[in-house]
Amino acid sequence: MSRALIREIPDTFDRAIVRDPTRSPDVGLARRQHRGYREHLERAGYQVAVVPADDAHPDCVFIEDTAVVIGGVAVVARPGAGSRRDEVGPVAALLEETHELRTIEAPGTLDGGDIMVMGGHIYAGRSERTNDSGISQLREATIDQVGEMTVVPVAGVLHLKSGVLPVGPETVVVTPGTVDESLLAGLRIIYEEESERHQFTALPLRDHKVLVSASAPRTGETVAAAGIDVVPIDISEILAADGGLTCMSILY
Ligand code: CIR
């Protein structure tokens, strides 16, 4: 059984943290786009569990940042943004029913958006949100579940998965200049189109389709030309809050 945890959008979503506020997201439209996202997960065969929104946490829809599930272990994150730290409670309570729970403790900080697992290899982004202590606690907690870990310093974007998006078992889309690509050795790299910078995001699903953001059509075409079955979805309001397609779910 493949499961997807998602979290509803709070009424306060227009106050989500943004790096470069040009406009605030429209909450009603964001909710419609989120419903479309959920439908894609259901269509792909995930059993979807929904955590209710919490108006005290404008960013709570970005549930990926609150926990990392690797094999039988769920590592409860300690989000780098102080205002997001208490988002983890209800997610931990759900994961505890099915997984061995570990917790990132202070001074560690870790956002799930910085953790990318490909072929049993963990890539851990060191970013504004995830520090060395968080990364070494994650390594310790999951050492029995996966092989190697590569630490990837992240520049100019929020998370590792803002700049490096898996679109297949060994293929990623990279926003040029955000990571040292030599750390991704062995992976096939497709570049995000310069004119679509920070607009491409993706989520590979269990049915081998890959959701991609409709706002980066040229990059989407390049990914499709590489033989990947892409499904565009409009998530303009999620992008406006610095979110993407991975960050609205925890898949396991
Ligand atoms: C934040 O700044 O924390 C949110 N506005 C966006 C989080 C996006 N999370 C993700 O990509 N994993």
PDB file of C-alpha atoms and ligand atoms in Angstrom:
ATOM      1  CA  MET A   1       0.000   0.000   0.000  1.00  0.00           C
ATOM      2  CA  SER A   2       1.410   3.401  -0.994  1.00  0.00           C
ATOM      3  CA  ARG A   3       0.377   6.247   1.225  1.00  0.00           C
ATOM      4  CA  ALA A   4       0.412  10.011   0.820  1.00  0.00           C
ATOM      5  CA  LEU A   5       0.150  12.415   3.745  1.00  0.00           C
ATOM      6  CA  ILE A   6      -1.092  15.837   2.802  1.00  0.00           C
ATOM      7  CA  ARG A   7      -2.224  18.838   4.837  1.00  0.00           C
ATOM      8  CA  GLU A   8      -5.025  21.257   4.093  1.00  0.00           C
ATOM      9  CA  ILE A   9      -4.398  24.931   3.307  1.00  0.00           C
ATOM     10  CA  PRO A  10      -5.088  27.265   6.277  1.00  0.00           C
ATOM     11  CA  ASP A  11      -7.083  30.507   6.041  1.00  0.00           C
ATOM     12  CA  THR A  12      -3.797  32.292   6.857  1.00  0.00           C
ATOM     13  CA  PHE A  13      -1.959  30.903   3.789  1.00  0.00           C
ATOM     14  CA  ASP A  14      -1.591  34.414   2.352  1.00  0.00           C
ATOM     15  CA  ARG A  15       0.828  35.052   5.241  1.00  0.00           C
ATOM     16  CA  ALA A  16       3.150  32.146   4.351  1.00  0.00           C
ATOM     17  CA  ILE A  17       6.885  32.908   4.468  1.00  0.00           C
ATOM     18  CA  VAL A  18       8.228  34.142   1.120  1.00  0.00           C
ATOM     19  CA  ARG A  19      11.825  34.986   0.230  1.00  0.00           C
ATOM     20  CA  ASP A  20      10.965  37.711  -2.238  1.00  0.00           C
ATOM     21  CA  PRO A  21       7.424  38.952  -1.713  1.00  0.00           C
ATOM     22  CA  THR A  22       6.080  40.143  -5.046  1.00  0.00           C
ATOM     23  CA  ARG A  23       2.498  39.086  -4.412  1.00  0.00           C
ATOM     24  CA  SER A  24       0.735  37.048  -1.757  1.00  0.00           C
ATOM     25  CA  PRO A  25      -1.014  33.831  -2.757  1.00  0.00           C
ATOM     26  CA  ASP A  26      -4.774  33.727  -3.316  1.00  0.00           C
ATOM     27  CA  VAL A  27      -6.080  31.322  -0.677  1.00  0.00           C
ATOM     28  CA  GLY A  28      -9.220  30.240  -2.588  1.00  0.00           C
ATOM     29  CA  LEU A  29      -7.312  29.496  -5.790  1.00  0.00           C
ATOM     30  CA  ALA A  30      -4.557  27.753  -3.814  1.00  0.00           C
ATOM     31  CA  ARG A  31      -7.215  25.460  -2.308  1.00  0.00           C
ATOM     32  CA  ARG A  32      -8.575  24.579  -5.754  1.00  0.00           C
ATOM     33  CA  GLN A  33      -5.066  23.840  -7.007  1.00  0.00           C
ATOM     34  CA  HIS A  34      -4.422  21.730  -3.895  1.00  0.00           C
ATOM     35  CA  ARG A  35      -7.591  19.721  -4.589  1.00  0.00           C
ATOM     36  CA  GLY A  36      -6.300  19.027  -8.097  1.00  0.00           C
ATOM     37  CA  TYR A  37      -3.002  17.859  -6.617  1.00  0.00           C
ATOM     38  CA  ARG A  38      -4.823  15.508  -4.244  1.00  0.00           C
ATOM     39  CA  GLU A  39      -6.845  14.075  -7.126  1.00  0.00           C
ATOM     40  CA  HIS A  40      -3.657  13.276  -9.029  1.00  0.00           C
ATOM     41  CA  LEU A  41      -2.302  11.415  -5.987  1.00  0.00           C
ATOM     42  CA  GLU A  42      -5.535   9.423  -5.663  1.00  0.00           C
ATOM     43  CA  ARG A  43      -5.595   8.639  -9.374  1.00  0.00           C
ATOM     44  CA  ALA A  44      -2.047   7.315  -9.126  1.00  0.00           C
ATOM     45  CA  GLY A  45      -3.222   4.884  -6.438  1.00  0.00           C
ATOM     46  CA  TYR A  46      -2.068   6.482  -3.190  1.00  0.00           C
ATOM     47  CA  GLN A  47      -4.181   6.102  -0.090  1.00  0.00           C
ATOM     48  CA  VAL A  48      -4.319   9.756   0.943  1.00  0.00           C
ATOM     49  CA  ALA A  49      -4.421  10.770   4.615  1.00  0.00           C
ATOM     50  CA  VAL A  50      -5.295  14.403   5.253  1.00  0.00           C
ATOM     51  CA  VAL A  51      -4.027  16.372   8.241  1.00  0.00           C
ATOM     52  CA  PRO A  52      -6.344  19.306   9.010  1.00  0.00           C
ATOM     53  CA  ALA A  53      -4.985  22.811   8.464  1.00  0.00           C
ATOM     54  CA  ASP A  54      -3.802  24.903  11.402  1.00  0.00           C
ATOM     55  CA  ASP A  55      -4.422  28.626  11.026  1.00  0.00           C
ATOM     56  CA  ALA A  56      -1.609  29.325  13.503  1.00  0.00           C
ATOM     57  CA  HIS A  57       0.796  27.936  10.895  1.00  0.00           C
ATOM     58  CA  PRO A  58       0.404  29.657   7.506  1.00  0.00           C
ATOM     59  CA  ASP A  59       2.958  27.276   5.898  1.00  0.00           C
ATOM     60  CA  CYS A  60       1.493  24.026   7.236  1.00  0.00           C
ATOM     61  CA  VAL A  61       0.406  22.785   3.766  1.00  0.00           C
ATOM     62  CA  PHE A  62       4.130  22.232   3.090  1.00  0.00           C
ATOM     63  CA  ILE A  63       4.042  18.995   5.035  1.00  0.00           C
ATOM     64  CA  GLU A  64       7.155  17.581   3.368  1.00  0.00           C
ATOM     65  CA  ASP A  65       9.288  19.786   5.591  1.00  0.00           C
ATOM     66  CA  THR A  66       8.001  18.212   8.821  1.00  0.00           C
ATOM     67  CA  ALA A  67       9.242  14.630   8.449  1.00  0.00           C
ATOM     68  CA  VAL A  68      11.436  12.358   6.351  1.00  0.00           C
ATOM     69  CA  VAL A  69      10.348   8.752   5.855  1.00  0.00           C
ATOM     70  CA  ILE A  70      13.094   6.335   4.862  1.00  0.00           C
ATOM     71  CA  GLY A  71      12.301   2.646   4.973  1.00  0.00           C
ATOM     72  CA  GLY A  72      10.732   1.821   8.319  1.00  0.00           C
ATOM     73  CA  VAL A  73      11.969   4.985  10.012  1.00  0.00           C
ATOM     74  CA  ALA A  74      10.230   8.354  10.177  1.00  0.00           C
ATOM     75  CA  VAL A  75      12.501  11.198  11.229  1.00  0.00           C
ATOM     76  CA  VAL A  76      10.525  14.097  12.661  1.00  0.00           C
ATOM     77  CA  ALA A  77      12.165  17.280  11.417  1.00  0.00           C
ATOM     78  CA  ARG A  78      13.011  20.439  13.319  1.00  0.00           C
ATOM     79  CA  PRO A  79      12.142  23.092  10.731  1.00  0.00           C
ATOM     80  CA  GLY A  80      14.723  25.824  10.276  1.00  0.00           C
ATOM     81  CA  ALA A  81      12.086  28.580  10.399  1.00  0.00           C
ATOM     82  CA  GLY A  82      11.071  29.090  14.043  1.00  0.00           C
ATOM     83  CA  SER A  83       7.480  29.883  13.032  1.00  0.00           C
ATOM     84  CA  ARG A  84       7.166  26.406  11.480  1.00  0.00           C
ATOM     85  CA  ARG A  85       8.567  24.348  14.348  1.00  0.00           C
ATOM     86  CA  ASP A  86       5.246  23.355  15.876  1.00  0.00           C
ATOM     87  CA  GLU A  87       3.855  22.045  12.590  1.00  0.00           C
ATOM     88  CA  VAL A  88       5.416  18.659  13.286  1.00  0.00           C
ATOM     89  CA  GLY A  89       3.096  17.424  16.092  1.00  0.00           C
ATOM     90  CA  PRO A  90       0.102  16.017  14.173  1.00  0.00           C
ATOM     91  CA  VAL A  91       2.347  14.596  11.443  1.00  0.00           C
ATOM     92  CA  ALA A  92       4.504  12.768  14.005  1.00  0.00           C
ATOM     93  CA  ALA A  93       1.355  11.393  15.667  1.00  0.00           C
ATOM     94  CA  LEU A  94       0.202   9.883  12.354  1.00  0.00           C
ATOM     95  CA  LEU A  95       3.575   8.466  11.370  1.00  0.00           C
ATOM     96  CA  GLU A  96       4.059   6.927  14.786  1.00  0.00           C
ATOM     97  CA  GLU A  97       1.244   4.477  14.001  1.00  0.00           C
ATOM     98  CA  THR A  98       3.265   2.862  11.210  1.00  0.00           C
ATOM     99  CA  HIS A  99       6.935   3.798  11.669  1.00  0.00           C
ATOM    100  CA  GLU A 100       9.755   3.804  14.157  1.00  0.00           C
ATOM    101  CA  LEU A 101       9.972   7.465  15.115  1.00  0.00           C
ATOM    102  CA  ARG A 102      13.218   9.462  15.499  1.00  0.00           C
ATOM    103  CA  THR A 103      13.441  13.174  16.177  1.00  0.00           C
ATOM    104  CA  ILE A 104      15.882  15.899  15.162  1.00  0.00           C
ATOM    105  CA  GLU A 105      16.900  17.713  18.350  1.00  0.00           C
ATOM    106  CA  ALA A 106      18.380  21.207  18.945  1.00  0.00           C
ATOM    107  CA  PRO A 107      20.764  22.599  17.845  1.00  0.00           C
ATOM    108  CA  GLY A 108      19.919  20.618  14.728  1.00  0.00           C
ATOM    109  CA  THR A 109      17.555  22.046  12.154  1.00  0.00           C
ATOM    110  CA  LEU A 110      16.267  20.136   9.168  1.00  0.00           C
ATOM    111  CA  ASP A 111      13.518  20.703   6.590  1.00  0.00           C
ATOM    112  CA  GLY A 112      12.332  17.691   4.606  1.00  0.00           C
ATOM    113  CA  GLY A 113      12.645  19.783   1.432  1.00  0.00           C
ATOM    114  CA  ASP A 114      16.407  19.456   1.785  1.00  0.00           C
ATOM    115  CA  ILE A 115      16.405  15.672   1.693  1.00  0.00           C
ATOM    116  CA  MET A 116      16.401  13.820  -1.620  1.00  0.00           C
ATOM    117  CA  VAL A 117      16.622  10.028  -1.739  1.00  0.00           C
ATOM    118  CA  MET A 118      17.551   8.406  -5.044  1.00  0.00           C
ATOM    119  CA  GLY A 119      18.377   4.765  -5.481  1.00  0.00           C
ATOM    120  CA  GLY A 120      19.182   4.241  -1.808  1.00  0.00           C
ATOM    121  CA  HIS A 121      21.480   7.284  -1.731  1.00  0.00           C
ATOM    122  CA  ILE A 122      20.619  10.321   0.409  1.00  0.00           C
ATOM    123  CA  TYR A 123      21.454  13.806  -0.822  1.00  0.00           C
ATOM    124  CA  ALA A 124      21.163  16.222   2.089  1.00  0.00           C
ATOM    125  CA  GLY A 125      21.007  19.925   1.316  1.00  0.00           C
ATOM    126  CA  ARG A 126      22.841  22.239   3.681  1.00  0.00           C
ATOM    127  CA  SER A 127      20.735  25.365   3.368  1.00  0.00           C
ATOM    128  CA  GLU A 128      19.260  28.338   5.205  1.00  0.00           C
ATOM    129  CA  ARG A 129      16.964  25.827   6.897  1.00  0.00           C
ATOM    130  CA  THR A 130      19.066  22.668   7.393  1.00  0.00           C
ATOM    131  CA  ASN A 131      22.344  22.703   9.339  1.00  0.00           C
ATOM    132  CA  ASP A 132      25.201  20.232   9.863  1.00  0.00           C
ATOM    133  CA  SER A 133      23.812  18.993  13.175  1.00  0.00           C
ATOM    134  CA  GLY A 134      20.431  18.229  11.567  1.00  0.00           C
ATOM    135  CA  ILE A 135      22.159  16.377   8.743  1.00  0.00           C
ATOM    136  CA  SER A 136      24.329  14.274  11.037  1.00  0.00           C
ATOM    137  CA  GLN A 137      21.319  13.387  13.207  1.00  0.00           C
ATOM    138  CA  LEU A 138      19.464  12.285  10.066  1.00  0.00           C
ATOM    139  CA  ARG A 139      22.454  10.192   8.995  1.00  0.00           C
ATOM    140  CA  GLU A 140      22.568   8.539  12.422  1.00  0.00           C
ATOM    141  CA  ALA A 141      18.816   7.835  12.436  1.00  0.00           C
ATOM    142  CA  THR A 142      18.723   6.265   8.971  1.00  0.00           C
ATOM    143  CA  ILE A 143      22.111   4.564   8.759  1.00  0.00           C
ATOM    144  CA  ASP A 144      20.502   1.105   8.772  1.00  0.00           C
ATOM    145  CA  GLN A 145      18.008   2.047   6.026  1.00  0.00           C
ATOM    146  CA  VAL A 146      20.194   3.530   3.283  1.00  0.00           C
ATOM    147  CA  GLY A 147      23.704   3.470   1.929  1.00  0.00           C
ATOM    148  CA  GLU A 148      25.646   6.623   1.370  1.00  0.00           C
ATOM    149  CA  MET A 149      24.877  10.246   2.052  1.00  0.00           C
ATOM    150  CA  THR A 150      26.169  13.245   0.109  1.00  0.00           C
ATOM    151  CA  VAL A 151      25.931  16.685   1.680  1.00  0.00           C
ATOM    152  CA  VAL A 152      25.055  19.301  -0.945  1.00  0.00           C
ATOM    153  CA  PRO A 153      25.476  23.004  -0.079  1.00  0.00           C
ATOM    154  CA  VAL A 154      22.538  24.950  -1.536  1.00  0.00           C
ATOM    155  CA  ALA A 155      22.846  28.554  -2.786  1.00  0.00           C
ATOM    156  CA  GLY A 156      20.237  31.148  -3.692  1.00  0.00           C
ATOM    157  CA  VAL A 157      17.180  28.922  -3.207  1.00  0.00           C
ATOM    158  CA  LEU A 158      15.255  27.755  -0.163  1.00  0.00           C
ATOM    159  CA  HIS A 159      15.883  23.997  -0.224  1.00  0.00           C
ATOM    160  CA  LEU A 160      17.856  21.358  -2.106  1.00  0.00           C
ATOM    161  CA  LYS A 161      14.631  20.353  -3.856  1.00  0.00           C
ATOM    162  CA  SER A 162      14.047  23.956  -4.930  1.00  0.00           C
ATOM    163  CA  GLY A 163      17.135  23.630  -7.146  1.00  0.00           C
ATOM    164  CA  VAL A 164      17.353  19.873  -7.835  1.00  0.00           C
ATOM    165  CA  LEU A 165      14.172  17.997  -8.714  1.00  0.00           C
ATOM    166  CA  PRO A 166      14.042  14.240  -9.253  1.00  0.00           C
ATOM    167  CA  VAL A 167      12.024  13.357 -12.367  1.00  0.00           C
ATOM    168  CA  GLY A 168      13.066   9.709 -12.678  1.00  0.00           C
ATOM    169  CA  PRO A 169      15.057   7.047 -10.848  1.00  0.00           C
ATOM    170  CA  GLU A 170      18.368   8.581 -11.994  1.00  0.00           C
ATOM    171  CA  THR A 171      17.355  11.890 -13.553  1.00  0.00           C
ATOM    172  CA  VAL A 172      17.086  15.342 -11.996  1.00  0.00           C
ATOM    173  CA  VAL A 173      16.224  18.814 -13.244  1.00  0.00           C
ATOM    174  CA  VAL A 174      18.713  21.378 -11.930  1.00  0.00           C
ATOM    175  CA  THR A 175      18.358  25.147 -11.676  1.00  0.00           C
ATOM    176  CA  PRO A 176      21.817  26.303 -12.838  1.00  0.00           C
ATOM    177  CA  GLY A 177      23.993  27.851 -10.137  1.00  0.00           C
ATOM    178  CA  THR A 178      22.169  26.440  -7.096  1.00  0.00           C
ATOM    179  CA  VAL A 179      24.428  23.422  -6.348  1.00  0.00           C
ATOM    180  CA  ASP A 180      27.867  22.060  -7.223  1.00  0.00           C
ATOM    181  CA  GLU A 181      26.863  19.568  -9.892  1.00  0.00           C
ATOM    182  CA  SER A 182      29.920  17.378  -9.309  1.00  0.00           C
ATOM    183  CA  LEU A 183      28.142  16.267  -6.116  1.00  0.00           C
ATOM    184  CA  LEU A 184      25.390  14.762  -8.291  1.00  0.00           C
ATOM    185  CA  ALA A 185      27.825  12.504 -10.177  1.00  0.00           C
ATOM    186  CA  GLY A 186      26.064   9.484 -11.650  1.00  0.00           C
ATOM    187  CA  LEU A 187      22.741  11.279 -12.077  1.00  0.00           C
ATOM    188  CA  ARG A 188      21.481  12.427 -15.465  1.00  0.00           C
ATOM    189  CA  ILE A 189      20.982  16.211 -15.374  1.00  0.00           C
ATOM    190  CA  ILE A 190      18.433  18.222 -17.325  1.00  0.00           C
ATOM    191  CA  TYR A 191      18.645  22.006 -16.890  1.00  0.00           C
ATOM    192  CA  GLU A 192      15.751  24.270 -16.047  1.00  0.00           C
ATOM    193  CA  GLU A 193      15.249  26.814 -18.845  1.00  0.00           C
ATOM    194  CA  GLU A 194      16.706  30.200 -17.864  1.00  0.00           C
ATOM    195  CA  SER A 195      13.442  31.950 -18.856  1.00  0.00           C
ATOM    196  CA  GLU A 196      11.569  29.654 -16.450  1.00  0.00           C
ATOM    197  CA  ARG A 197      13.973  30.048 -13.520  1.00  0.00           C
ATOM    198  CA  HIS A 198      12.395  28.837 -10.238  1.00  0.00           C
ATOM    199  CA  GLN A 199       9.168  27.899 -12.005  1.00  0.00           C
ATOM    200  CA  PHE A 200       9.901  24.216 -12.606  1.00  0.00           C
ATOM    201  CA  THR A 201       8.975  21.729  -9.924  1.00  0.00           C
ATOM    202  CA  ALA A 202       8.131  18.029 -10.189  1.00  0.00           C
ATOM    203  CA  LEU A 203       6.869  15.010  -8.300  1.00  0.00           C
ATOM    204  CA  PRO A 204       7.398  11.440  -9.571  1.00  0.00           C
ATOM    205  CA  LEU A 205       4.380   9.256  -8.742  1.00  0.00           C
ATOM    206  CA  ARG A 206       4.108   5.522  -8.150  1.00  0.00           C
ATOM    207  CA  ASP A 207       2.449   4.974 -11.561  1.00  0.00           C
ATOM    208  CA  HIS A 208       5.617   6.356 -13.251  1.00  0.00           C
ATOM    209  CA  LYS A 209       3.919   9.558 -14.300  1.00  0.00           C
ATOM    210  CA  VAL A 210       5.652  12.753 -13.153  1.00  0.00           C
ATOM    211  CA  LEU A 211       3.641  15.810 -12.114  1.00  0.00           C
ATOM    212  CA  VAL A 212       5.302  18.990 -13.368  1.00  0.00           C
ATOM    213  CA  SER A 213       4.408  22.636 -12.864  1.00  0.00           C
ATOM    214  CA  ALA A 214       2.485  24.085 -15.811  1.00  0.00           C
ATOM    215  CA  SER A 215       4.346  27.390 -15.407  1.00  0.00           C
ATOM    216  CA  ALA A 216       7.554  25.885 -16.849  1.00  0.00           C
ATOM    217  CA  PRO A 217       6.304  24.423 -20.154  1.00  0.00           C
ATOM    218  CA  ARG A 218       9.645  24.520 -22.008  1.00  0.00           C
ATOM    219  CA  THR A 219      11.478  22.674 -19.251  1.00  0.00           C
ATOM    220  CA  GLY A 220       8.548  20.237 -19.116  1.00  0.00           C
ATOM    221  CA  GLU A 221       8.982  19.585 -22.849  1.00  0.00           C
ATOM    222  CA  THR A 222      12.690  18.852 -22.369  1.00  0.00           C
ATOM    223  CA  VAL A 223      11.826  16.375 -19.625  1.00  0.00           C
ATOM    224  CA  ALA A 224       9.182  14.746 -21.832  1.00  0.00           C
ATOM    225  CA  ALA A 225      11.698  14.515 -24.695  1.00  0.00           C
ATOM    226  CA  ALA A 226      13.928  12.497 -22.331  1.00  0.00           C
ATOM    227  CA  GLY A 227      11.199   9.833 -22.311  1.00  0.00           C
ATOM    228  CA  ILE A 228       9.488  10.851 -19.080  1.00  0.00           C
ATOM    229  CA  ASP A 229       5.691  10.792 -18.895  1.00  0.00           C
ATOM    230  CA  VAL A 230       4.942  14.305 -17.614  1.00  0.00           C
ATOM    231  CA  VAL A 231       1.583  15.595 -16.379  1.00  0.00           C
ATOM    232  CA  PRO A 232       1.427  19.421 -16.075  1.00  0.00           C
ATOM    233  CA  ILE A 233      -0.524  20.877 -13.175  1.00  0.00           C
ATOM    234  CA  ASP A 234      -1.188  24.537 -12.364  1.00  0.00           C
ATOM    235  CA  ILE A 235       0.176  25.403  -8.900  1.00  0.00           C
ATOM    236  CA  SER A 236       0.727  29.144  -9.375  1.00  0.00           C
ATOM    237  CA  GLU A 237      -0.404  29.999  -5.815  1.00  0.00           C
ATOM    238  CA  ILE A 238       1.827  27.338  -4.265  1.00  0.00           C
ATOM    239  CA  LEU A 239       4.835  28.700  -6.189  1.00  0.00           C
ATOM    240  CA  ALA A 240       3.888  32.195  -4.960  1.00  0.00           C
ATOM    241  CA  ALA A 241       4.490  30.901  -1.413  1.00  0.00           C
ATOM    242  CA  ASP A 242       7.885  29.402  -2.396  1.00  0.00           C
ATOM    243  CA  GLY A 243       6.415  25.892  -2.455  1.00  0.00           C
ATOM    244  CA  GLY A 244       6.569  23.214  -5.104  1.00  0.00           C
ATOM    245  CA  LEU A 245       5.130  19.813  -5.938  1.00  0.00           C
ATOM    246  CA  THR A 246       7.253  17.693  -3.577  1.00  0.00           C
ATOM    247  CA  CYS A 247       6.559  19.857  -0.550  1.00  0.00           C
ATOM    248  CA  MET A 248       2.801  19.265  -0.350  1.00  0.00           C
ATOM    249  CA  SER A 249       3.075  15.564   0.493  1.00  0.00           C
ATOM    250  CA  ILE A 250       5.029  12.839   2.214  1.00  0.00           C
ATOM    251  CA  LEU A 251       4.879   9.705   0.055  1.00  0.00           C
ATOM    252  CA  TYR A 252       5.776   6.260   1.370  1.00  0.00           C
TER     253      TYR A 252
HETATM  254  C1  CIR B   1       8.637  28.274   3.675  1.00  0.00           C
HETATM  255  O1  CIR B   1       9.301  29.286   3.454  1.00  0.00           O
HETATM  256  O2  CIR B   1       8.932  27.490   4.558  1.00  0.00           O
HETATM  257  C2  CIR B   1       7.410  28.014   2.836  1.00  0.00           C
HETATM  258  N1  CIR B   1       6.814  29.249   2.443  1.00  0.00           N
HETATM  259  C3  CIR B   1       7.747  27.175   1.608  1.00  0.00           C
HETATM  260  C4  CIR B   1       8.201  25.796   1.964  1.00  0.00           C
HETATM  261  C5  CIR B   1       8.384  24.935   0.772  1.00  0.00           C
HETATM  262  N2  CIR B   1       8.795  23.636   1.151  1.00  0.00           N
HETATM  263  C6  CIR B   1       9.392  22.779   0.323  1.00  0.00           C
HETATM  264  O3  CIR B   1       9.655  23.111  -0.823  1.00  0.00           O
HETATM  265  N3  CIR B   1       9.739  21.603   0.807  1.00  0.00           N
END
